[in-house]
Amino acid sequence: MVNNFRFTNFKIKQDKKLVLSLFFVFCSLFSFAQVKAAIDSTSIKIGEQITYHIQVETDTTSLVVFPEGQTFTPLEMIASYPIDTLKNQDRYNLIKKYGLTQFDSGAYTIPRQKIIIGDKTFFTDSLKVVVNNIIIDTTKQGLYDIKPIIEVRKSSSKWWQYVLLTLLILGIIGFLMFWFIWRKKPLTEAEQIALLPPYDRAKLALKKLDESHYLEHSELKEYYSELTLIIRKYLDEKVYDHSLESTTDELITRLQLLKEANKIDLSRDTIKNIENILKRADLVKFAKSAPDIALAELDRETIDAEIDHVKEVLPEPTEEEKLLDEKYRETLERKKRHKKIIITAVISVFLLFATITGFSIKYGFNYVKDTIIGHSSMELLKSDWVTSAYGFPPITLSTPKVLKRMTPQLPEELMAQVDMTMFGYGSLIDKFSVVVATSKFKNLGENKIDIEKAIEGNLKTFEAAGAQNIVTKNEKFATPNGAEGIKVYGSLDLPIPNTDKLERGNYVILGFTAEHVIQQLIMSWRENDTYADQIAERILNSVELKEAAE
């Protein structure tokens, strides 16, 4: 009995543990998250949108990551809407919507989508969608006239920005030249003094001598040097033009001779006073005498008075002298203007040279030279390119200019067998030429088209136009959309217009064949023309062929 009782208690405890463990596992799974997916329609028309819902219920602490990108293939996601969030106590209900569509009819399966919640990964169920064709009754479909050709506005160019930038730079340079070279600058004090008449300059110099501190510091040598320089400068300009470099005796002798010759009516006292002050200054300069301050001040007053006396006896300037002074001022002004012109020209040449050098270092000298002078191939390369289809079946390519229809020159017997359309720009004698030709053969029967013979005919056309020394190479060629053909290329001597000379050039011929059709692209250009090389490369990279609609 005891053993049975123990066994029964043990079993009850084990059953309780099992029930509790299952309960906690169930609660943990239930409380972690719930993921559901649905669509609003299982059958749509081509291009119609359906809405795909993903609903996640989780606690507030879990991070949820929904699918991103084209994970709904074979359907295409065209919209991803923001997440709607609903809070219910300590849990979130997150709803994520996607807009999907398909442009081909059929039955499709939306694959399972992966949702990451915290550190766990969940997958939705796959869903089936049927995309139905749109049935159109063509007997009831209205017919409309062909729409007229509308003018397409060219894409805006940025040339005006470069013009504005150039004008701004030129304006800044012009302003700087005006401010520092051509602007009439305020005169300095020295320049203002230089423009004064000799008498006014002498009086101003005496005033500045009074404001100096030579006498206060007993600097008699400097004082007398300034004092005698003032009188000598005045006499040099108005009386004797060698007064500055003459000795005292020479200057006094000259003044006496001028008086005796009645050229200037100087009194003997004036000459004597000037002589005494100049000799006293000579003694002070050589440290042979040191007059007192009072005598120095008296000498200053004497010089002031004698300058007045000299001015009084000077004759009035004649009209000829006034004219000479006017011519002298004009000459000075002309020299200043000439100097400004030279400085401006030098700076302009330097800036031009520096600009050309800078652009040459960055882009290359030939590019800069061709931009300034002009180059026909460069202008073609920089023009607005045109992409168009030519002939039928069409050859689509991009060219600097629209190719114009050309009349093929064919023999009469060949015209009865071939329908040829040609479009081109330039000719063999031009710097660059490009021709697109499509030939449709009639009554060919079971015979096959020999593309190599057709290309050989093109080379003979080159020779007939004056080309010589043609070197040929060939290789396979494939367009970006997968059409395969043959490429024949090489060099040749091209004729120079209006001369008997030849110039080395390059050529490329592309040939494609289809049933009863030959499509060709022929280009030629001058050798060592980097811009033409770029044009040819760009055209070749743009070639595409499309099959004719059945």
Coordinates of C-alpha atoms in Angstrom, one line a residue:
M1 CA 0.0 0.0 0.0
V2 CA 2.8 2.4 1.0
N3 CA 4.6 1.7 -2.3
N4 CA 1.5 2.2 -4.3
F5 CA 0.9 5.5 -2.6
R6 CA 4.4 6.7 -3.2
F7 CA 4.2 5.6 -6.9
T8 CA 0.9 7.5 -7.2
N9 CA 2.3 10.7 -5.7
F10 CA 5.4 10.5 -7.9
K11 CA 3.2 10.1 -11.0
I12 CA 1.0 13.1 -10.0
K13 CA 4.2 15.3 -9.6
Q14 CA 5.5 14.2 -13.0
D15 CA 2.2 14.9 -14.6
K16 CA 2.1 18.4 -13.0
K17 CA 5.7 19.1 -14.3
L18 CA 4.8 18.0 -17.8
V19 CA 1.6 20.1 -17.8
L20 CA 3.5 23.2 -16.5
S21 CA 6.3 22.8 -19.0
L22 CA 3.8 22.5 -21.9
F23 CA 1.9 25.5 -20.6
F24 CA 5.0 27.7 -20.4
V25 CA 6.2 26.6 -23.9
F26 CA 2.8 27.3 -25.3
C27 CA 2.7 30.7 -23.6
S28 CA 6.2 31.6 -24.8
L29 CA 5.3 30.8 -28.4
F30 CA 2.0 32.5 -28.2
S31 CA 3.4 35.6 -26.5
F32 CA 6.4 36.0 -28.9
A33 CA 4.7 36.8 -32.2
Q34 CA 2.1 36.0 -34.8
V35 CA 2.7 36.6 -38.6
K36 CA 0.0 36.6 -41.2
A37 CA 0.0 37.5 -45.0
A38 CA -2.8 38.1 -47.4
I39 CA -3.6 39.8 -50.7
D40 CA -6.7 41.8 -51.6
S41 CA -7.4 40.0 -54.8
T42 CA -6.3 36.7 -56.4
S43 CA -7.2 37.6 -59.9
I44 CA -6.2 40.9 -61.7
K45 CA -5.8 42.3 -65.2
I46 CA -2.5 43.0 -66.8
G47 CA -0.9 46.0 -65.1
E48 CA -3.5 46.2 -62.4
Q49 CA -2.2 46.6 -58.8
I50 CA -2.9 44.3 -55.9
T51 CA -2.1 45.1 -52.3
Y52 CA -0.1 42.6 -50.3
H53 CA -0.5 42.7 -46.5
I54 CA 1.9 41.4 -43.8
Q55 CA 0.5 41.6 -40.3
V56 CA 2.8 41.0 -37.3
E57 CA 1.6 40.9 -33.6
T58 CA 4.5 41.1 -31.1
D59 CA 5.5 42.7 -27.8
T60 CA 6.7 46.3 -27.6
T61 CA 10.4 45.3 -27.0
S62 CA 11.0 43.3 -30.3
L63 CA 12.5 44.8 -33.4
V64 CA 10.6 43.8 -36.6
V65 CA 12.3 43.9 -40.0
F66 CA 10.0 43.6 -43.1
P67 CA 11.0 42.6 -46.6
E68 CA 12.6 45.2 -48.8
G69 CA 13.4 45.4 -52.5
Q70 CA 12.1 43.1 -55.3
T71 CA 11.5 40.0 -53.2
F72 CA 8.1 39.3 -54.7
T73 CA 9.4 38.1 -58.1
P74 CA 7.8 37.1 -60.5
L75 CA 5.5 40.0 -59.5
E76 CA 7.0 43.5 -59.5
M77 CA 6.8 45.7 -56.4
I78 CA 5.7 49.2 -57.5
A79 CA 5.0 50.7 -54.1
S80 CA 6.1 50.2 -50.4
Y81 CA 3.7 51.8 -48.0
P82 CA 4.6 53.0 -44.4
I83 CA 4.0 50.6 -41.5
D84 CA 0.7 51.1 -39.7
T85 CA 1.1 50.5 -35.9
L86 CA -1.7 49.7 -33.5
K87 CA -0.9 49.4 -29.8
N88 CA -2.9 47.0 -27.6
Q89 CA -1.7 47.3 -24.0
D90 CA 1.8 45.8 -24.0
R91 CA 1.7 44.5 -27.6
Y92 CA 2.0 46.0 -31.1
N93 CA 0.0 45.1 -34.2
L94 CA 2.1 46.1 -37.2
I95 CA 0.7 46.1 -40.7
K96 CA 3.0 46.5 -43.7
K97 CA 1.5 46.9 -47.3
Y98 CA 3.1 46.5 -50.7
G99 CA 1.7 47.4 -54.2
L100 CA 2.4 44.6 -56.7
T101 CA 1.7 44.1 -60.4
Q102 CA 2.6 42.0 -63.4
F103 CA 2.5 43.0 -67.1
D104 CA 2.3 39.5 -68.6
S105 CA -0.7 37.2 -68.3
G106 CA -0.5 33.9 -66.5
A107 CA -0.7 32.2 -63.1
Y108 CA 2.0 33.3 -60.7
T109 CA 3.0 32.4 -57.1
I110 CA 4.1 35.1 -54.7
P111 CA 7.0 33.4 -52.8
R112 CA 7.2 33.2 -49.1
Q113 CA 8.5 36.4 -47.5
K114 CA 11.0 36.5 -44.6
I115 CA 10.2 38.6 -41.5
I116 CA 12.8 39.0 -38.7
I117 CA 11.4 39.6 -35.2
G118 CA 14.0 40.1 -32.6
D119 CA 16.5 37.3 -33.1
K120 CA 13.9 35.0 -34.7
T121 CA 13.0 34.5 -38.4
F122 CA 9.5 33.8 -39.7
F123 CA 8.2 33.1 -43.2
T124 CA 4.7 33.9 -44.6
D125 CA 2.8 31.4 -46.8
S126 CA 3.1 31.6 -50.6
L127 CA 0.1 33.0 -52.4
K128 CA -1.2 32.4 -55.9
V129 CA -2.3 35.2 -58.3
V130 CA -3.9 34.9 -61.8
V131 CA -3.1 37.8 -64.3
N132 CA -5.7 37.9 -67.1
N133 CA -5.4 39.4 -70.6
I134 CA -7.3 42.5 -71.5
I135 CA -9.7 41.6 -74.4
I136 CA -10.0 44.4 -76.9
D137 CA -12.6 44.3 -79.7
T138 CA -10.6 45.9 -82.6
T139 CA -13.8 46.3 -84.6
K140 CA -15.1 48.8 -82.1
Q141 CA -11.8 50.5 -81.5
G142 CA -11.8 54.1 -82.7
L143 CA -9.2 55.2 -85.3
Y144 CA -7.5 58.5 -85.0
D145 CA -5.4 60.7 -87.3
I146 CA -1.6 60.6 -87.0
K147 CA -0.5 63.3 -84.6
P148 CA 1.4 66.1 -86.2
I149 CA 5.1 66.6 -85.6
I150 CA 5.8 68.7 -82.6
E151 CA 8.8 70.8 -82.0
V152 CA 11.1 69.4 -79.3
R153 CA 12.8 72.0 -77.2
K154 CA 16.5 71.4 -77.0
S155 CA 18.0 70.7 -73.6
S156 CA 19.2 73.8 -72.0
S157 CA 22.9 74.6 -72.5
K158 CA 25.2 76.0 -69.8
W159 CA 27.0 78.3 -72.2
W160 CA 25.5 81.4 -70.5
Q161 CA 27.1 80.3 -67.2
Y162 CA 30.5 80.2 -68.8
V163 CA 29.9 83.6 -70.4
L164 CA 28.8 85.1 -67.0
L165 CA 31.9 83.5 -65.3
T166 CA 34.2 84.9 -68.0
L167 CA 32.6 88.4 -67.8
L168 CA 32.9 88.3 -64.0
I169 CA 36.6 87.4 -64.2
L170 CA 37.3 90.1 -66.8
G171 CA 35.4 92.6 -64.7
I172 CA 37.4 91.8 -61.6
I173 CA 40.7 92.1 -63.6
G174 CA 39.5 95.4 -65.2
F175 CA 38.5 96.8 -61.8
L176 CA 41.9 95.9 -60.3
M177 CA 43.8 97.5 -63.2
F178 CA 41.7 100.6 -62.9
W179 CA 42.1 100.9 -59.2
F180 CA 45.9 100.3 -59.1
I181 CA 46.9 101.8 -62.5
W182 CA 44.4 104.1 -64.2
R183 CA 42.7 105.6 -61.2
K184 CA 43.7 109.2 -60.4
K185 CA 45.1 108.6 -57.0
P186 CA 45.1 111.3 -54.2
L187 CA 48.4 113.2 -54.3
T188 CA 50.9 112.5 -51.5
E189 CA 52.3 115.5 -49.5
A190 CA 55.5 115.4 -51.4
E191 CA 53.6 115.4 -54.8
Q192 CA 51.4 118.3 -53.6
I193 CA 54.6 120.3 -52.6
A194 CA 56.2 119.5 -55.9
L195 CA 53.3 121.1 -57.8
L196 CA 53.6 124.4 -55.9
P197 CA 55.4 127.3 -57.5
P198 CA 59.1 127.7 -56.5
Y199 CA 58.3 130.8 -54.3
D200 CA 55.6 128.9 -52.4
R201 CA 57.8 125.9 -52.0
A202 CA 60.6 128.0 -50.5
K203 CA 58.2 129.7 -48.0
L204 CA 56.7 126.3 -47.0
A205 CA 60.3 124.9 -46.6
L206 CA 61.1 127.8 -44.2
K207 CA 58.0 127.1 -42.2
K208 CA 58.9 123.5 -41.9
L209 CA 62.4 124.5 -40.8
D210 CA 60.8 126.6 -38.0
E211 CA 58.9 123.5 -36.9
S212 CA 62.1 121.4 -36.7
H213 CA 64.0 121.1 -33.4
Y214 CA 67.5 121.8 -34.8
L215 CA 68.0 125.0 -32.8
E216 CA 66.6 123.5 -29.6
H217 CA 69.2 120.7 -29.8
S218 CA 71.9 123.1 -31.0
E219 CA 72.2 121.2 -34.3
L220 CA 73.5 124.2 -36.2
K221 CA 75.1 122.1 -39.0
E222 CA 71.8 120.5 -40.0
Y223 CA 70.0 123.8 -39.5
Y224 CA 72.3 125.8 -41.9
S225 CA 72.3 122.9 -44.4
E226 CA 68.5 123.1 -44.7
L227 CA 68.5 126.9 -44.7
T228 CA 71.1 127.2 -47.5
L229 CA 69.4 124.4 -49.5
I230 CA 66.2 126.4 -49.5
I231 CA 67.8 129.6 -51.0
R232 CA 69.9 127.6 -53.4
K233 CA 66.8 125.6 -54.7
Y234 CA 64.9 128.8 -55.3
L235 CA 67.8 130.5 -57.1
D236 CA 68.4 127.4 -59.1
E237 CA 64.8 127.4 -60.5
K238 CA 64.3 131.2 -60.9
V239 CA 67.8 132.8 -61.4
Y240 CA 70.7 130.5 -62.1
D241 CA 70.1 126.8 -63.0
H242 CA 73.4 125.7 -61.6
S243 CA 73.0 127.1 -58.1
L244 CA 72.8 123.7 -56.4
E245 CA 76.1 122.4 -57.6
S246 CA 78.0 125.7 -57.5
T247 CA 80.3 126.7 -54.7
T248 CA 79.5 129.8 -52.7
D249 CA 82.0 132.0 -54.6
E250 CA 80.8 130.6 -58.0
L251 CA 77.2 131.4 -57.1
I252 CA 77.9 134.9 -55.9
T253 CA 80.1 135.7 -58.9
R254 CA 77.2 134.5 -61.2
L255 CA 74.7 136.7 -59.4
Q256 CA 76.9 139.8 -59.8
L257 CA 77.4 139.0 -63.5
L258 CA 73.6 138.8 -64.0
K259 CA 73.2 142.1 -62.2
E260 CA 75.8 143.8 -64.3
A261 CA 74.3 142.4 -67.4
N262 CA 70.9 143.9 -66.4
K263 CA 69.3 140.4 -66.6
I264 CA 68.1 140.6 -63.0
D265 CA 67.9 143.7 -60.8
L266 CA 69.3 142.3 -57.6
S267 CA 70.5 144.9 -55.1
R268 CA 74.0 144.8 -53.7
D269 CA 72.6 144.3 -50.2
T270 CA 70.7 141.2 -51.3
I271 CA 73.7 139.7 -52.9
K272 CA 75.9 140.6 -49.9
N273 CA 73.4 139.1 -47.4
I274 CA 73.1 135.8 -49.4
E275 CA 76.9 135.7 -49.6
N276 CA 77.4 136.2 -45.8
I277 CA 74.8 133.5 -44.9
L278 CA 76.3 131.0 -47.4
K279 CA 79.9 131.5 -46.2
R280 CA 78.7 131.3 -42.5
A281 CA 77.0 128.0 -43.4
D282 CA 80.2 126.7 -45.0
L283 CA 82.1 127.5 -41.8
V284 CA 79.5 125.7 -39.7
K285 CA 79.6 122.6 -42.0
F286 CA 83.4 122.4 -41.6
A287 CA 83.2 123.0 -37.9
K288 CA 85.2 126.2 -38.1
S289 CA 82.5 128.3 -36.6
A290 CA 79.6 128.0 -34.2
P291 CA 77.3 131.0 -34.2
D292 CA 74.8 131.5 -31.5
I293 CA 71.1 130.6 -31.7
A294 CA 70.1 134.3 -32.1
L295 CA 72.3 134.7 -35.1
A296 CA 70.9 131.5 -36.7
E297 CA 67.4 132.8 -36.3
L298 CA 68.4 136.1 -37.7
D299 CA 69.9 134.4 -40.8
R300 CA 66.6 132.6 -41.3
E301 CA 64.7 135.9 -41.3
T302 CA 67.3 137.3 -43.7
I303 CA 66.8 134.4 -46.1
D304 CA 63.1 134.9 -45.9
A305 CA 63.4 138.6 -46.8
E306 CA 65.9 138.0 -49.6
I307 CA 63.6 135.4 -51.2
D308 CA 60.9 138.1 -51.3
H309 CA 63.4 140.6 -52.8
V310 CA 64.4 138.1 -55.5
K311 CA 60.7 137.5 -56.4
E312 CA 60.1 141.2 -56.7
V313 CA 62.9 141.8 -59.2
L314 CA 62.2 138.7 -61.4
P315 CA 60.6 139.6 -64.8
E316 CA 57.2 138.3 -65.6
P317 CA 57.3 135.1 -67.7
T318 CA 56.8 135.6 -71.4
E319 CA 54.1 133.9 -73.4
E320 CA 56.8 131.6 -74.9
E321 CA 57.9 130.5 -71.4
K322 CA 54.3 129.9 -70.4
L323 CA 53.8 127.8 -73.6
L324 CA 57.0 125.9 -72.8
D325 CA 55.7 125.2 -69.3
E326 CA 52.4 124.0 -70.7
K327 CA 54.2 121.7 -73.2
Y328 CA 56.4 120.4 -70.4
R329 CA 53.3 119.5 -68.3
E330 CA 51.7 117.8 -71.4
T331 CA 54.8 115.8 -72.0
L332 CA 54.9 114.7 -68.4
E333 CA 51.2 113.7 -68.6
R334 CA 51.8 111.8 -71.9
K335 CA 54.7 109.9 -70.4
K336 CA 52.6 108.9 -67.4
R337 CA 49.8 107.7 -69.7
H338 CA 52.3 105.8 -71.9
K339 CA 53.7 104.1 -68.8
K340 CA 50.2 103.1 -67.7
I341 CA 49.5 101.6 -71.2
I342 CA 52.7 99.6 -71.0
I343 CA 52.0 98.3 -67.5
T344 CA 48.4 97.3 -68.6
A345 CA 49.7 95.5 -71.7
V346 CA 52.3 93.6 -69.8
I347 CA 49.8 92.5 -67.1
S348 CA 47.3 91.5 -69.8
V349 CA 49.8 89.5 -71.7
F350 CA 51.0 87.8 -68.5
L351 CA 47.4 86.9 -67.4
L352 CA 46.7 85.6 -70.9
F353 CA 49.8 83.5 -71.0
A354 CA 49.2 82.2 -67.4
T355 CA 45.6 81.3 -68.3
I356 CA 46.7 79.4 -71.5
T357 CA 49.5 77.7 -69.6
G358 CA 47.1 76.6 -66.8
F359 CA 44.5 75.2 -69.2
S360 CA 47.3 73.5 -71.3
I361 CA 48.6 71.8 -68.2
K362 CA 45.1 70.5 -67.3
Y363 CA 43.6 69.8 -70.7
G364 CA 46.6 69.7 -73.1
F365 CA 48.0 72.4 -75.4
N366 CA 46.4 71.1 -78.5
Y367 CA 42.9 71.1 -76.9
V368 CA 43.4 74.7 -75.8
K369 CA 44.7 75.7 -79.2
D370 CA 41.8 74.1 -81.0
T371 CA 39.3 75.6 -78.6
I372 CA 40.7 79.1 -79.2
I373 CA 41.4 78.9 -83.0
G374 CA 38.7 76.4 -83.8
H375 CA 38.7 72.8 -85.2
S376 CA 36.0 71.3 -87.4
S377 CA 36.2 67.8 -85.8
M378 CA 36.2 69.3 -82.3
E379 CA 33.1 71.3 -83.1
L380 CA 31.4 68.1 -84.4
L381 CA 32.3 66.2 -81.2
K382 CA 30.9 69.0 -78.9
S383 CA 27.7 69.5 -80.9
D384 CA 24.3 68.2 -79.8
W385 CA 24.3 64.6 -81.1
V386 CA 21.3 63.0 -82.7
T387 CA 20.1 59.4 -82.3
S388 CA 18.0 58.2 -85.2
A389 CA 17.1 55.1 -87.2
Y390 CA 17.9 55.0 -90.9
G391 CA 16.6 52.7 -93.6
F392 CA 14.4 49.6 -93.4
P393 CA 15.3 47.3 -91.6
P394 CA 16.6 50.3 -89.5
I395 CA 20.1 50.9 -88.4
T396 CA 20.0 53.0 -85.2
L397 CA 23.0 55.1 -84.3
S398 CA 24.1 58.5 -82.8
T399 CA 25.8 61.1 -85.0
P400 CA 26.9 64.7 -84.5
K401 CA 24.6 65.8 -87.3
V402 CA 21.4 64.3 -88.8
L403 CA 22.3 62.1 -91.8
K404 CA 20.7 63.4 -95.0
R405 CA 19.2 61.1 -97.6
M406 CA 21.5 60.5 -100.5
T407 CA 20.8 59.2 -104.0
P408 CA 22.9 56.1 -104.7
Q409 CA 24.7 56.0 -108.0
L410 CA 24.0 52.5 -109.2
P411 CA 24.3 51.0 -112.8
E412 CA 20.9 50.5 -114.4
E413 CA 21.2 46.7 -114.4
L414 CA 21.9 46.7 -110.7
M415 CA 19.1 49.1 -109.9
A416 CA 16.6 46.5 -111.2
Q417 CA 17.9 44.0 -108.7
V418 CA 18.5 46.1 -105.6
D419 CA 16.5 48.7 -103.6
M420 CA 19.1 50.8 -101.8
T421 CA 18.6 53.6 -99.4
M422 CA 21.5 55.8 -98.3
F423 CA 21.9 58.5 -95.6
G424 CA 25.2 60.4 -95.0
Y425 CA 27.2 63.3 -93.8
G426 CA 30.3 64.6 -95.6
S427 CA 32.3 62.8 -98.3
L428 CA 35.6 61.1 -98.7
I429 CA 37.4 64.4 -99.2
D430 CA 36.0 66.0 -96.1
K431 CA 37.6 65.9 -92.6
F432 CA 35.0 63.3 -91.5
S433 CA 32.3 61.4 -93.3
V434 CA 29.7 58.8 -92.3
V435 CA 27.3 56.9 -94.6
V436 CA 24.5 54.4 -93.7
A437 CA 23.3 52.1 -96.5
T438 CA 20.6 49.4 -96.6
S439 CA 20.3 47.2 -99.7
K440 CA 17.3 44.9 -100.3
F441 CA 17.9 42.3 -103.1
K442 CA 15.2 41.1 -105.4
N443 CA 14.9 37.7 -107.0
L444 CA 17.9 36.4 -105.1
G445 CA 16.5 32.9 -105.1
E446 CA 18.5 30.4 -103.1
N447 CA 21.7 32.4 -103.5
K448 CA 23.2 33.8 -100.3
I449 CA 24.4 37.3 -99.9
D450 CA 28.2 37.6 -99.8
I451 CA 29.0 40.5 -97.4
E452 CA 32.7 40.4 -98.2
K453 CA 32.0 41.1 -101.9
A454 CA 29.8 44.0 -100.8
I455 CA 32.6 45.5 -98.7
E456 CA 35.1 44.9 -101.5
G457 CA 32.7 47.1 -103.6
N458 CA 33.0 49.8 -101.0
L459 CA 36.8 49.7 -101.2
K460 CA 36.6 50.1 -105.0
T461 CA 34.3 53.1 -104.4
F462 CA 37.1 54.6 -102.3
E463 CA 39.6 54.0 -105.1
A464 CA 37.2 55.6 -107.6
A465 CA 37.0 58.7 -105.4
G466 CA 40.8 59.1 -105.4
A467 CA 41.9 57.0 -102.4
Q468 CA 45.1 55.1 -102.6
N469 CA 47.3 52.7 -100.6
I470 CA 44.3 51.1 -98.8
V471 CA 45.3 48.8 -95.9
T472 CA 42.6 46.4 -94.7
K473 CA 42.0 44.5 -91.5
N474 CA 38.8 42.7 -90.5
E475 CA 37.3 41.2 -87.4
K476 CA 33.9 40.2 -86.0
F477 CA 31.7 42.9 -84.6
A478 CA 28.7 42.8 -82.3
T479 CA 26.3 45.6 -81.5
P480 CA 25.1 46.3 -77.9
N481 CA 21.8 44.6 -78.7
G482 CA 23.5 41.4 -79.9
A483 CA 23.5 41.8 -83.7
E484 CA 26.6 40.2 -85.2
G485 CA 28.4 41.4 -88.3
I486 CA 31.9 42.0 -89.8
K487 CA 34.1 45.0 -89.3
V488 CA 36.7 46.0 -91.9
Y489 CA 39.0 48.8 -91.0
G490 CA 42.4 50.2 -91.8
S491 CA 44.2 53.2 -93.3
L492 CA 44.3 54.8 -96.7
D493 CA 45.6 57.9 -98.5
L494 CA 42.7 60.4 -98.9
P495 CA 42.7 63.2 -101.6
I496 CA 43.1 66.8 -100.4
P497 CA 40.5 69.1 -102.1
N498 CA 41.7 71.4 -104.9
T499 CA 45.2 69.9 -104.8
D500 CA 47.0 66.8 -106.2
K501 CA 48.2 65.8 -102.8
L502 CA 47.1 63.0 -100.6
E503 CA 46.7 62.8 -96.8
R504 CA 46.8 59.7 -94.6
G505 CA 43.5 58.7 -93.1
N506 CA 41.5 56.0 -91.5
Y507 CA 38.3 54.2 -92.4
V508 CA 35.8 51.7 -90.9
I509 CA 33.1 49.6 -92.6
L510 CA 30.5 47.6 -90.7
G511 CA 28.5 45.0 -92.6
F512 CA 25.4 43.1 -91.4
T513 CA 23.3 40.6 -93.4
A514 CA 19.8 39.3 -93.0
E515 CA 17.5 37.6 -95.4
H516 CA 17.9 39.4 -98.7
V517 CA 19.3 42.5 -96.9
I518 CA 22.7 44.1 -96.4
Q519 CA 23.1 46.9 -93.9
Q520 CA 26.4 48.9 -93.9
L521 CA 28.0 51.7 -92.0
I522 CA 31.0 53.5 -93.7
M523 CA 33.2 56.1 -92.0
S524 CA 36.4 57.9 -93.0
W525 CA 38.5 60.6 -91.3
R526 CA 41.9 62.1 -91.3
E527 CA 44.8 60.5 -89.4
N528 CA 46.2 62.1 -86.2
D529 CA 42.8 63.7 -85.6
T530 CA 42.0 62.8 -82.0
Y531 CA 38.5 64.3 -82.1
A532 CA 37.6 62.4 -85.2
D533 CA 38.9 59.2 -83.5
Q534 CA 36.5 59.9 -80.6
I535 CA 33.6 60.6 -82.9
A536 CA 34.2 57.3 -84.8
E537 CA 34.4 55.4 -81.5
R538 CA 31.2 57.0 -80.1
I539 CA 29.3 56.2 -83.3
L540 CA 30.5 52.6 -83.3
N541 CA 29.4 52.1 -79.7
S542 CA 25.9 53.5 -80.5
V543 CA 25.1 51.2 -83.5
E544 CA 22.0 49.0 -83.0
L545 CA 20.1 46.8 -85.4
K546 CA 16.4 46.0 -85.2
E547 CA 14.6 43.3 -87.1
A548 CA 11.9 44.4 -89.5
A549 CA 8.4 44.0 -88.2
E550 CA 6.6 41.1 -89.9

